[in-house]
Short mmCIF file of C-alpha atoms (C1' of nucleotides) in Angstrom, two decimals:
data_model
loop_
_atom_site.label_atom_id
_atom_site.label_comp_id
_atom_site.label_asym_id
_atom_site.label_seq_id
_atom_site.Cartn_x
_atom_site.Cartn_y
_atom_site.Cartn_z
CA MET A 1 -25.16 116.04 48.73
CA ALA A 2 -24.92 116.46 45.03
CA THR A 3 -26.91 119.26 43.26
CA GLN A 4 -29.24 118.60 40.48
CA GLY A 5 -26.72 120.06 38.04
CA GLU A 6 -24.11 117.50 39.28
CA ARG A 7 -26.58 114.71 38.93
CA LYS A 8 -27.48 115.68 35.34
CA ALA A 9 -23.84 116.12 34.47
CA GLU A 10 -23.13 112.50 35.86
CA THR A 11 -25.98 110.95 34.28
CA ARG A 12 -24.84 112.55 30.84
CA GLN A 13 -21.30 111.23 31.42
CA ARG A 14 -22.45 107.73 32.28
CA LEU A 15 -24.57 107.53 29.13
CA LEU A 16 -21.84 108.68 26.93
CA ASP A 17 -19.32 106.19 28.52
CA ALA A 18 -21.84 103.30 28.22
CA ALA A 19 -22.52 104.12 24.60
CA ALA A 20 -18.85 104.24 23.72
CA GLU A 21 -18.37 100.89 25.21
CA LEU A 22 -21.60 99.33 23.58
CA PHE A 23 -21.14 100.89 20.21
CA ALA A 24 -17.60 99.40 20.04
CA GLU A 25 -18.87 95.89 21.33
CA ARG A 26 -21.99 95.54 19.36
CA GLY A 27 -21.80 98.15 16.58
CA ILE A 28 -23.78 101.18 16.40
CA GLU A 29 -26.84 99.67 14.94
CA GLY A 30 -26.47 96.63 17.20
CA ALA A 31 -26.41 98.51 20.51
CA SER A 32 -30.06 99.23 21.47
CA VAL A 33 -31.01 102.48 23.62
CA ASP A 34 -32.14 100.16 26.24
CA ALA A 35 -28.98 98.20 26.62
CA ILE A 36 -26.96 101.62 26.77
CA ALA A 37 -29.40 103.02 29.52
CA GLU A 38 -29.03 99.77 31.47
CA ARG A 39 -25.20 99.84 31.30
CA ALA A 40 -25.35 103.31 32.48
CA GLU A 41 -27.56 102.09 35.34
CA ARG A 42 -30.37 104.46 33.93
CA THR A 43 -33.30 103.77 31.93
CA SER A 44 -34.14 104.63 28.28
CA GLY A 45 -36.03 107.69 29.11
CA ALA A 46 -32.82 109.28 30.18
CA VAL A 47 -31.31 108.95 26.83
CA TYR A 48 -34.16 110.69 25.22
CA ASP A 49 -34.27 113.49 27.72
CA HIS A 50 -30.46 114.22 27.40
CA PHE A 51 -29.74 113.66 23.67
CA GLY A 52 -33.30 113.44 22.02
CA GLY A 53 -32.43 109.88 20.87
CA LYS A 54 -29.78 107.39 19.62
CA ASP A 55 -28.49 109.82 17.07
CA GLY A 56 -28.03 112.69 19.38
CA LEU A 57 -26.18 110.40 21.77
CA LEU A 58 -23.84 109.38 18.84
CA TYR A 59 -23.23 112.91 17.82
CA ALA A 60 -22.49 114.01 21.51
CA LEU A 61 -19.97 111.12 21.69
CA LEU A 62 -18.38 112.20 18.56
CA GLU A 63 -17.73 115.67 19.40
CA GLY A 64 -16.80 115.51 23.12
CA TRP A 65 -14.24 112.83 22.20
CA ALA A 66 -11.90 114.47 19.70
CA ASP A 67 -10.14 116.27 22.46
CA ASP A 68 -9.49 113.17 24.55
CA VAL A 69 -7.68 111.23 21.81
CA ALA A 70 -5.74 114.25 20.47
CA ALA A 71 -4.64 115.10 24.21
CA VAL A 72 -3.17 111.45 24.78
CA ILE A 73 -1.34 111.36 21.45
CA THR A 74 -0.01 114.89 21.87
CA ALA A 75 1.40 113.83 25.25
CA GLU A 76 3.04 110.65 23.95
CA LEU A 77 4.64 112.54 21.11
CA ALA A 78 6.05 115.17 23.47
CA ALA A 79 7.94 112.41 25.31
CA ALA A 80 9.75 111.10 22.19
CA SER A 81 12.73 112.95 20.85
CA THR A 82 13.71 110.98 17.69
CA LEU A 83 11.50 110.55 14.48
CA ASP A 84 11.50 106.79 14.86
CA ASP A 85 10.44 107.08 18.55
CA ARG A 86 7.67 109.57 17.61
CA LEU A 87 6.34 107.16 14.89
CA ALA A 88 6.74 104.26 17.38
CA ALA A 89 4.61 105.99 19.69
CA LEU A 90 1.99 106.74 17.20
CA TRP A 91 1.77 103.18 16.35
CA ARG A 92 1.85 102.01 19.97
CA ASN A 93 -1.23 104.04 20.72
CA VAL A 94 -3.36 102.40 18.09
CA ALA A 95 -1.78 98.89 18.31
CA HIS A 96 -1.27 98.46 22.08
CA PRO A 97 -3.60 101.23 23.57
CA PRO A 98 -2.07 101.85 27.09
CA THR A 99 -5.28 103.18 28.74
CA GLY A 100 -7.94 101.18 30.22
CA GLU A 101 -10.16 100.75 27.21
CA GLY A 102 -8.26 99.17 24.50
CA GLN A 103 -11.01 99.25 22.03
CA TRP A 104 -11.44 102.96 20.88
CA ILE A 105 -10.07 101.92 17.49
CA ARG A 106 -13.04 99.58 17.14
CA LEU A 107 -15.32 102.59 18.10
CA GLU A 108 -13.49 104.54 15.48
CA HIS A 109 -14.31 102.07 12.80
CA GLU A 110 -17.84 101.80 13.90
CA LEU A 111 -18.14 105.64 13.51
CA TRP A 112 -16.45 105.58 10.27
CA SER A 113 -18.83 102.85 8.76
CA PHE A 114 -21.85 104.47 10.17
CA ALA A 115 -20.49 107.87 8.65
CA ALA A 116 -20.14 106.09 5.24
CA ARG A 117 -23.85 105.58 5.21
CA HIS A 118 -25.12 108.72 6.89
CA ASP A 119 -24.38 112.19 5.48
CA GLY A 120 -24.93 114.06 8.69
CA ALA A 121 -22.60 111.84 10.60
CA ARG A 122 -19.89 112.03 7.80
CA ALA A 123 -19.73 115.77 8.01
CA ARG A 124 -19.24 115.69 11.72
CA LEU A 125 -16.71 112.88 11.63
CA ARG A 126 -14.83 114.63 8.67
CA GLN A 127 -14.68 117.78 10.94
CA ARG A 128 -13.14 115.72 13.62
CA TYR A 129 -10.53 114.17 11.40
CA GLU A 130 -9.59 117.48 9.93
CA ALA A 131 -8.52 118.58 13.24
CA ALA A 132 -6.43 115.38 13.71
CA TRP A 133 -4.76 115.84 10.44
CA ALA A 134 -3.83 119.40 11.13
CA GLY A 135 -2.34 118.17 14.34
CA ILE A 136 -0.22 115.62 12.55
CA ASP A 137 0.94 118.24 10.06
CA SER A 138 2.08 120.69 12.34
CA ALA A 139 4.01 118.03 14.21
CA ILE A 140 5.61 116.75 10.97
CA GLY A 141 6.64 120.39 10.31
CA GLU A 142 8.42 120.33 13.71
CA TRP A 143 10.13 116.99 13.15
CA ALA A 144 11.36 118.13 9.85
CA ARG A 145 13.13 121.02 11.42
CA ASP A 146 14.55 118.79 14.14
CA GLU A 147 15.85 116.17 11.71
CA GLY A 148 17.15 118.86 9.16
CA MET A 149 14.56 117.66 6.43
CA ALA A 150 12.86 119.74 4.10
CA PRO A 151 9.13 120.34 5.06
CA PRO A 152 6.80 118.39 3.27
CA SER A 153 5.30 119.72 -0.11
CA ARG A 154 1.81 118.87 0.79
CA PRO A 155 -0.23 117.82 3.95
CA LEU A 156 0.58 114.41 4.98
CA GLY A 157 -1.73 114.19 8.08
CA PRO A 158 -4.41 112.16 6.20
CA ALA A 159 -1.83 109.64 4.95
CA VAL A 160 -0.31 109.18 8.40
CA ILE A 161 -3.70 108.63 10.07
CA GLY A 162 -4.85 106.44 7.20
CA VAL A 163 -1.86 104.33 7.66
CA LEU A 164 -2.29 103.90 11.20
CA LEU A 165 -5.82 102.88 11.08
CA GLY A 166 -5.03 100.63 8.04
CA LEU A 167 -2.31 98.74 9.56
CA GLU A 168 -4.33 98.22 12.85
CA MET A 169 -7.03 96.59 10.75
CA MET A 170 -4.57 94.13 9.43
CA ARG A 171 -3.14 93.50 12.93
CA ARG A 172 -6.55 92.81 14.31
CA LEU A 173 -7.11 90.12 11.80
CA ASP A 174 -3.75 88.56 12.64
CA PRO A 175 -1.76 89.83 15.43
CA ASN A 176 1.47 88.94 13.89
CA ALA A 177 0.63 90.37 10.36
CA ILE A 178 2.27 93.79 11.23
CA ASP A 179 5.20 93.89 13.47
CA ASP A 180 6.29 97.15 15.01
CA CYS A 181 9.27 97.39 12.84
CA THR A 182 7.17 97.15 9.66
CA ALA A 183 4.68 99.71 11.13
CA VAL A 184 7.42 102.21 11.76
CA ALA A 185 8.97 101.76 8.26
CA THR A 186 5.59 102.25 6.67
CA LEU A 187 5.09 105.42 8.57
CA ARG A 188 8.42 106.72 7.63
CA GLY A 189 7.30 106.40 3.96
CA ALA A 190 3.97 108.20 4.79
CA VAL A 191 5.92 111.16 6.22
CA GLY A 192 8.25 111.16 3.30
CA ALA A 193 11.39 110.16 5.30
CA PRO A 194 14.07 107.81 3.87
CA GLN A 195 14.51 104.28 5.28
CA PRO A 196 17.38 104.55 7.80
CA GLN A 197 19.02 101.10 7.83
CA LYS A 198 19.80 99.08 4.77
CA GLU A 199 17.68 96.12 5.73
CA HIS A 200 15.28 97.32 3.24
CA ALA A 201 15.96 97.25 -0.30
CA ARG A 202 18.54 99.84 -1.59
CA MET B 1 -36.91 76.37 -20.33
CA ALA B 2 -34.71 76.42 -17.23
CA THR B 3 -33.99 73.35 -15.23
CA GLN B 4 -34.44 73.17 -11.48
CA GLY B 5 -30.71 73.28 -11.14
CA GLU B 6 -30.58 76.55 -13.21
CA ARG B 7 -33.40 78.12 -11.17
CA LYS B 8 -31.58 77.25 -7.93
CA ALA B 9 -28.41 78.63 -9.07
CA GLU B 10 -29.90 81.83 -10.22
CA THR B 11 -31.89 82.25 -6.91
CA ARG B 12 -28.59 81.67 -5.12
CA GLN B 13 -26.64 84.28 -7.10
CA ARG B 14 -29.55 86.88 -6.76
CA LEU B 15 -29.58 86.53 -3.05
CA LEU B 16 -25.75 86.91 -2.94
CA ASP B 17 -25.81 89.96 -5.16
CA ALA B 18 -28.55 91.55 -3.04
CA ALA B 19 -26.80 90.78 0.15
CA ALA B 20 -23.67 92.42 -1.11
CA GLU B 21 -25.58 95.45 -2.02
CA LEU B 22 -27.63 95.87 1.17
CA PHE B 23 -24.75 94.91 3.54
CA ALA B 24 -22.74 97.82 1.91
CA GLU B 25 -25.63 100.15 2.04
CA ARG B 26 -27.17 99.61 5.45
CA GLY B 27 -24.54 97.46 7.33
CA ILE B 28 -24.78 93.86 8.13
CA GLU B 29 -26.76 94.28 11.11
CA GLY B 30 -28.94 96.96 9.43
CA ALA B 31 -29.86 94.86 6.54
CA SER B 32 -32.80 92.56 7.22
CA VAL B 33 -33.28 89.17 5.68
CA ASP B 34 -36.55 90.36 4.34
CA ALA B 35 -35.01 93.40 2.61
CA ILE B 36 -32.37 91.16 1.05
CA ALA B 37 -34.99 88.68 -0.18
CA GLU B 38 -37.09 91.48 -1.65
CA ARG B 39 -34.30 93.00 -3.58
CA ALA B 40 -33.56 89.59 -4.93
CA GLU B 41 -37.11 89.33 -5.97
CA ARG B 42 -37.55 86.24 -3.75
CA THR B 43 -38.97 85.84 -0.27
CA SER B 44 -37.15 85.38 3.20
CA GLY B 45 -37.76 81.72 3.03
CA ALA B 46 -35.40 81.34 0.13
CA VAL B 47 -32.70 82.74 2.15
CA TYR B 48 -33.26 80.06 4.91
CA ASP B 49 -33.53 77.40 2.20
CA HIS B 50 -30.29 78.21 0.56
CA PHE B 51 -27.98 79.41 3.40
CA GLY B 52 -29.72 78.42 6.72
CA GLY B 53 -29.87 82.08 7.73
CA LYS B 54 -28.31 85.52 7.69
CA ASP B 55 -24.90 84.27 8.85
CA GLY B 56 -24.77 81.52 6.31
CA LEU B 57 -25.51 83.94 3.54
CA LEU B 58 -22.64 86.36 4.95
CA TYR B 59 -20.03 83.58 4.98
CA ALA B 60 -21.09 82.27 1.54
CA LEU B 61 -20.66 85.93 0.38
CA LEU B 62 -17.24 85.92 2.00
CA GLU B 63 -15.89 82.97 0.40
CA GLY B 64 -17.26 83.25 -3.08
CA TRP B 65 -15.89 86.64 -3.40
CA ALA B 66 -12.17 86.53 -2.59
CA ASP B 67 -11.48 85.22 -6.06
CA ASP B 68 -13.31 87.99 -7.82
CA VAL B 69 -11.39 90.91 -6.26
CA ALA B 70 -8.17 89.09 -6.63
CA ALA B 71 -8.77 88.43 -10.22
CA VAL B 72 -9.43 92.06 -10.95
CA ILE B 73 -6.43 93.37 -9.16
CA THR B 74 -4.13 90.76 -10.74
CA ALA B 75 -5.34 91.64 -14.20
CA GLU B 76 -4.77 95.38 -13.54
CA LEU B 77 -1.25 94.61 -12.22
CA ALA B 78 -0.28 92.61 -15.26
CA ALA B 79 -1.13 95.56 -17.59
CA ALA B 80 1.39 97.87 -15.75
CA SER B 81 5.15 97.67 -16.29
CA THR B 82 6.93 100.20 -13.93
CA LEU B 83 6.76 100.13 -10.03
CA ASP B 84 4.82 103.38 -9.80
CA ASP B 85 2.28 102.25 -12.54
CA ARG B 86 1.64 99.22 -10.51
CA LEU B 87 1.13 100.97 -7.14
CA ALA B 88 -1.11 103.44 -8.95
CA ALA B 89 -3.18 100.58 -10.39
CA LEU B 90 -3.65 99.22 -6.86
CA TRP B 91 -4.65 102.65 -5.62
CA ARG B 92 -6.93 103.17 -8.51
CA ASN B 93 -8.73 99.87 -7.66
CA VAL B 94 -9.62 101.15 -4.01
CA ALA B 95 -10.02 104.78 -4.78
CA HIS B 96 -11.76 104.87 -8.15
CA PRO B 97 -13.37 101.56 -8.47
CA PRO B 98 -13.85 100.81 -12.35
CA THR B 99 -16.45 98.23 -12.22
CA GLY B 100 -20.08 98.88 -11.83
CA GLU B 101 -20.33 98.73 -8.15
CA GLY B 102 -18.14 101.12 -6.74
CA GLN B 103 -18.86 100.20 -3.04
CA TRP B 104 -17.21 96.88 -2.55
CA ILE B 105 -14.80 98.80 -0.18
CA ARG B 106 -17.68 99.74 1.90
CA LEU B 107 -18.73 96.10 2.18
CA GLU B 108 -15.06 95.32 3.04
CA HIS B 109 -15.24 97.57 5.96
CA GLU B 110 -18.58 96.15 7.08
CA LEU B 111 -17.13 92.66 7.07
CA TRP B 112 -14.14 93.77 9.00
CA SER B 113 -16.23 95.60 11.67
CA PHE B 114 -18.58 92.41 11.95
CA ALA B 115 -15.51 90.26 12.11
CA ALA B 116 -13.97 92.40 14.97
CA ARG B 117 -17.17 91.48 16.94
CA HIS B 118 -17.71 87.84 15.92
CA ASP B 119 -15.03 85.27 16.31
CA GLY B 120 -16.32 82.88 13.53
CA ALA B 121 -16.41 85.55 10.96
CA ARG B 122 -12.92 86.65 11.97
CA ALA B 123 -11.37 83.50 11.24
CA ARG B 124 -13.00 83.36 7.82
CA LEU B 125 -12.04 86.94 6.89
CA ARG B 126 -8.42 86.38 8.17
CA GLN B 127 -8.20 83.18 5.92
CA ARG B 128 -9.31 85.49 3.04
CA TYR B 129 -6.83 88.29 3.71
CA GLU B 130 -4.03 85.84 4.13
CA ALA B 131 -4.53 84.76 0.43
CA ALA B 132 -4.60 88.55 -0.50
CA TRP B 133 -1.30 89.25 1.47
CA ALA B 134 0.42 86.22 -0.11
CA GLY B 135 -0.71 87.40 -3.66
CA ILE B 136 0.91 90.82 -2.98
CA ASP B 137 3.95 89.36 -1.47
CA SER B 138 4.75 87.27 -4.50
CA ALA B 139 4.03 90.43 -6.70
CA ILE B 140 6.48 92.39 -4.60
CA GLY B 141 9.05 89.58 -5.17
CA GLU B 142 8.71 90.04 -8.92
CA TRP B 143 8.87 93.80 -8.94
CA ALA B 144 12.01 93.63 -6.79
CA ARG B 145 13.64 91.57 -9.51
CA ASP B 146 12.46 93.91 -12.21
CA GLU B 147 13.59 96.99 -10.49
CA GLY B 148 17.00 95.61 -9.32
CA MET B 149 15.96 95.82 -5.73
CA ALA B 150 16.85 93.43 -2.89
CA PRO B 151 13.75 91.39 -2.10
CA PRO B 152 12.10 92.44 1.30
CA SER B 153 13.21 90.83 4.39
CA ARG B 154 9.76 90.15 5.71
CA PRO B 155 6.37 89.90 4.27
CA LEU B 156 4.94 93.32 3.28
CA GLY B 157 1.67 92.10 1.97
CA PRO B 158 -0.31 93.09 5.17
CA ALA B 159 1.27 96.54 5.14
CA VAL B 160 0.49 97.15 1.53
CA ILE B 161 -3.27 96.09 1.86
CA GLY B 162 -3.34 98.07 5.18
CA VAL B 163 -2.21 101.30 3.50
CA LEU B 164 -4.65 100.92 0.63
CA LEU B 165 -7.63 100.50 3.08
CA GLY B 166 -6.52 103.16 5.48
CA LEU B 167 -5.88 105.78 2.88
CA GLU B 168 -9.33 104.93 1.25
CA MET B 169 -10.89 105.67 4.66
CA MET B 170 -9.49 109.15 4.66
CA ARG B 171 -10.44 109.76 1.15
CA ARG B 172 -13.89 108.87 1.68
CA LEU B 173 -14.15 111.22 4.62
CA ASP B 174 -12.76 113.97 2.28
CA PRO B 175 -12.27 113.29 -1.32
CA ASN B 176 -9.32 115.73 -1.45
CA ALA B 177 -7.56 114.40 1.58
CA ILE B 178 -5.35 111.91 -0.32
CA ASP B 179 -4.21 112.53 -3.88
CA ASP B 180 -3.00 110.01 -6.20
CA CYS B 181 0.61 111.19 -5.84
CA THR B 182 0.49 111.00 -2.06
CA ALA B 183 -0.96 107.66 -2.07
CA VAL B 184 1.66 106.29 -4.59
CA ALA B 185 4.32 107.78 -2.39
CA THR B 186 3.06 106.15 0.76
CA LEU B 187 2.78 102.66 -0.99
CA ARG B 188 6.28 103.11 -2.00
CA GLY B 189 7.35 103.30 1.57
CA ALA B 190 5.08 100.35 2.32
CA VAL B 191 7.14 98.16 -0.10
CA GLY B 192 10.30 99.57 1.00
CA ALA B 193 11.18 101.44 -2.03
CA PRO B 194 12.96 104.91 -2.00
CA GLN B 195 11.09 107.98 -3.10
CA PRO B 196 12.29 108.72 -6.60
CA GLN B 197 11.99 112.42 -7.14
CA LYS B 198 13.39 115.06 -4.84
CA GLU B 199 10.01 116.70 -4.19
CA HIS B 200 9.94 114.79 -0.80
CA ALA B 201 12.44 115.79 1.71
CA ARG B 202 16.05 114.77 1.35
"C1'" DG C 1 -34.79 113.75 35.89
"C1'" DT C 2 -36.14 109.19 36.24
"C1'" DC C 3 -39.33 105.83 36.38
"C1'" DT C 4 -43.00 102.43 34.53
"C1'" DA C 5 -46.11 101.15 31.00
"C1'" DT C 6 -47.04 100.95 26.63
"C1'" DA C 7 -47.89 101.87 21.42
"C1'" DT C 8 -46.08 100.69 17.27
"C1'" DA C 9 -43.08 98.57 14.20
"C1'" DC C 10 -39.74 95.46 12.71
"C1'" DC C 11 -36.62 91.51 13.39
"C1'" DG C 12 -35.22 86.53 12.49
"C1'" DA C 13 -36.81 82.27 12.20
"C1'" DT C 14 -40.33 78.40 11.44
"C1'" DA C 15 -44.60 75.74 9.87
"C1'" DG C 16 -47.21 74.29 6.24
"C1'" DA C 17 -49.62 74.99 1.61
"C1'" DC C 18 -48.61 74.71 -3.14
"C1'" DG D 1 -38.14 75.72 -4.11
"C1'" DT D 2 -41.01 79.37 -2.99
"C1'" DC D 3 -44.80 81.25 -1.22
"C1'" DT D 4 -48.12 83.11 2.93
"C1'" DA D 5 -48.95 83.25 7.66
"C1'" DT D 6 -47.30 83.76 11.85
"C1'" DC D 7 -44.65 83.16 16.37
"C1'" DG D 8 -41.83 85.21 19.97
"C1'" DG D 9 -38.67 88.62 20.71
"C1'" DT D 10 -36.85 93.01 20.87
"C1'" DA D 11 -36.37 97.87 18.72
"C1'" DT D 12 -37.37 102.99 19.07
"C1'" DA D 13 -39.98 106.27 20.99
"C1'" DT D 14 -43.62 108.26 23.80
"C1'" DA D 15 -47.06 109.30 27.77
"C1'" DG D 16 -47.86 110.00 32.24
"C1'" DA D 17 -46.83 109.00 37.47
"C1'" DC D 18 -43.61 110.30 40.81
#
DNA sequence: GTCTATATACCGATAGAC
DNA sequence: GTCTATCGGTATATAGAC
């Protein structure tokens, strides 16, 4: 027998999961509160009770989600030992998502587009990205030590994340546009590492 | 005294301009036909007469627009002589748009998000991007000859465009996240050129 | 906390006058 | 070709029963 607190927590989570799915599928403006509630097997009233409205639901989704993505990527990186393996692991996470929902990137873009139009959302999203950038920067620092390279002279986290998202955009338009090898080579450029083989120019 | 044909052409152009603005400002789903018509100083009926509906307006916007962007970028590239200057010109066009409307990138993302959800739009957008990729590829071929580098072993156009869009995403969240120098260095990586100075590692 | 019912507003699209 | 008027559908959000 579930307590009231447990029921409340489950409803909250169901609404968050449903919102993540529908925002990705239909866009943030295209997903109605009713549709979200219906997918969560609740009614629209529950959304207003828990989050005060659609915006509140979006913001809650934004904040409770940073940790999840970061945790997955950190785990993937820990399992790789060479620079190329690590960069390939990063790319794999955006291009061929392993977990059930392969559309978190789409949601990422929805959030970005929404944030480009709404100041409040932009501030929150920026805060999230600053954490991700810092994580990449500290990881790059470790790699540089491992590979015997000099540490970067300025933060490269934004460039790495930007390259990952941008390449994925092209790949979604045409699955053959970006092969794994091109992606890793571009990422090497973003972290300031030289190209290893001579298959690229000079 | 304007002929009927002239009036028709003007109405069409006003509707296209208004749609471009409003799609960028409010998103494609968020911009209503009435609002577009109102900004164009017409009424919603005109949209249906000219384009058959909102989708038709979007597609017309998509197709009539590829040439404009390509022309601007090609002109910028022709004015630059070194590889870094050319890459800097590319970056400048997305990061600090020179022309009046500095928000075509936002519209670009709106189109991408919309295309990710609608197959018909994705096919059209992909066609547009394939032209852009080919343009970059042929430009890279010329640069490689100028700089005495070997030509790339595979198409790099998608990577270059992806990097440009991805870096701009990060810059929009935080204007200081990507400085011009980082952008050019990342683009050098995307086109397979080595880092020139020793300010980066090794 | 969740439901039904509803108020209010706006959406895309069409019909018909001019 | 553009207008007004309007239809049917759906949106957000709230009020009140349970």
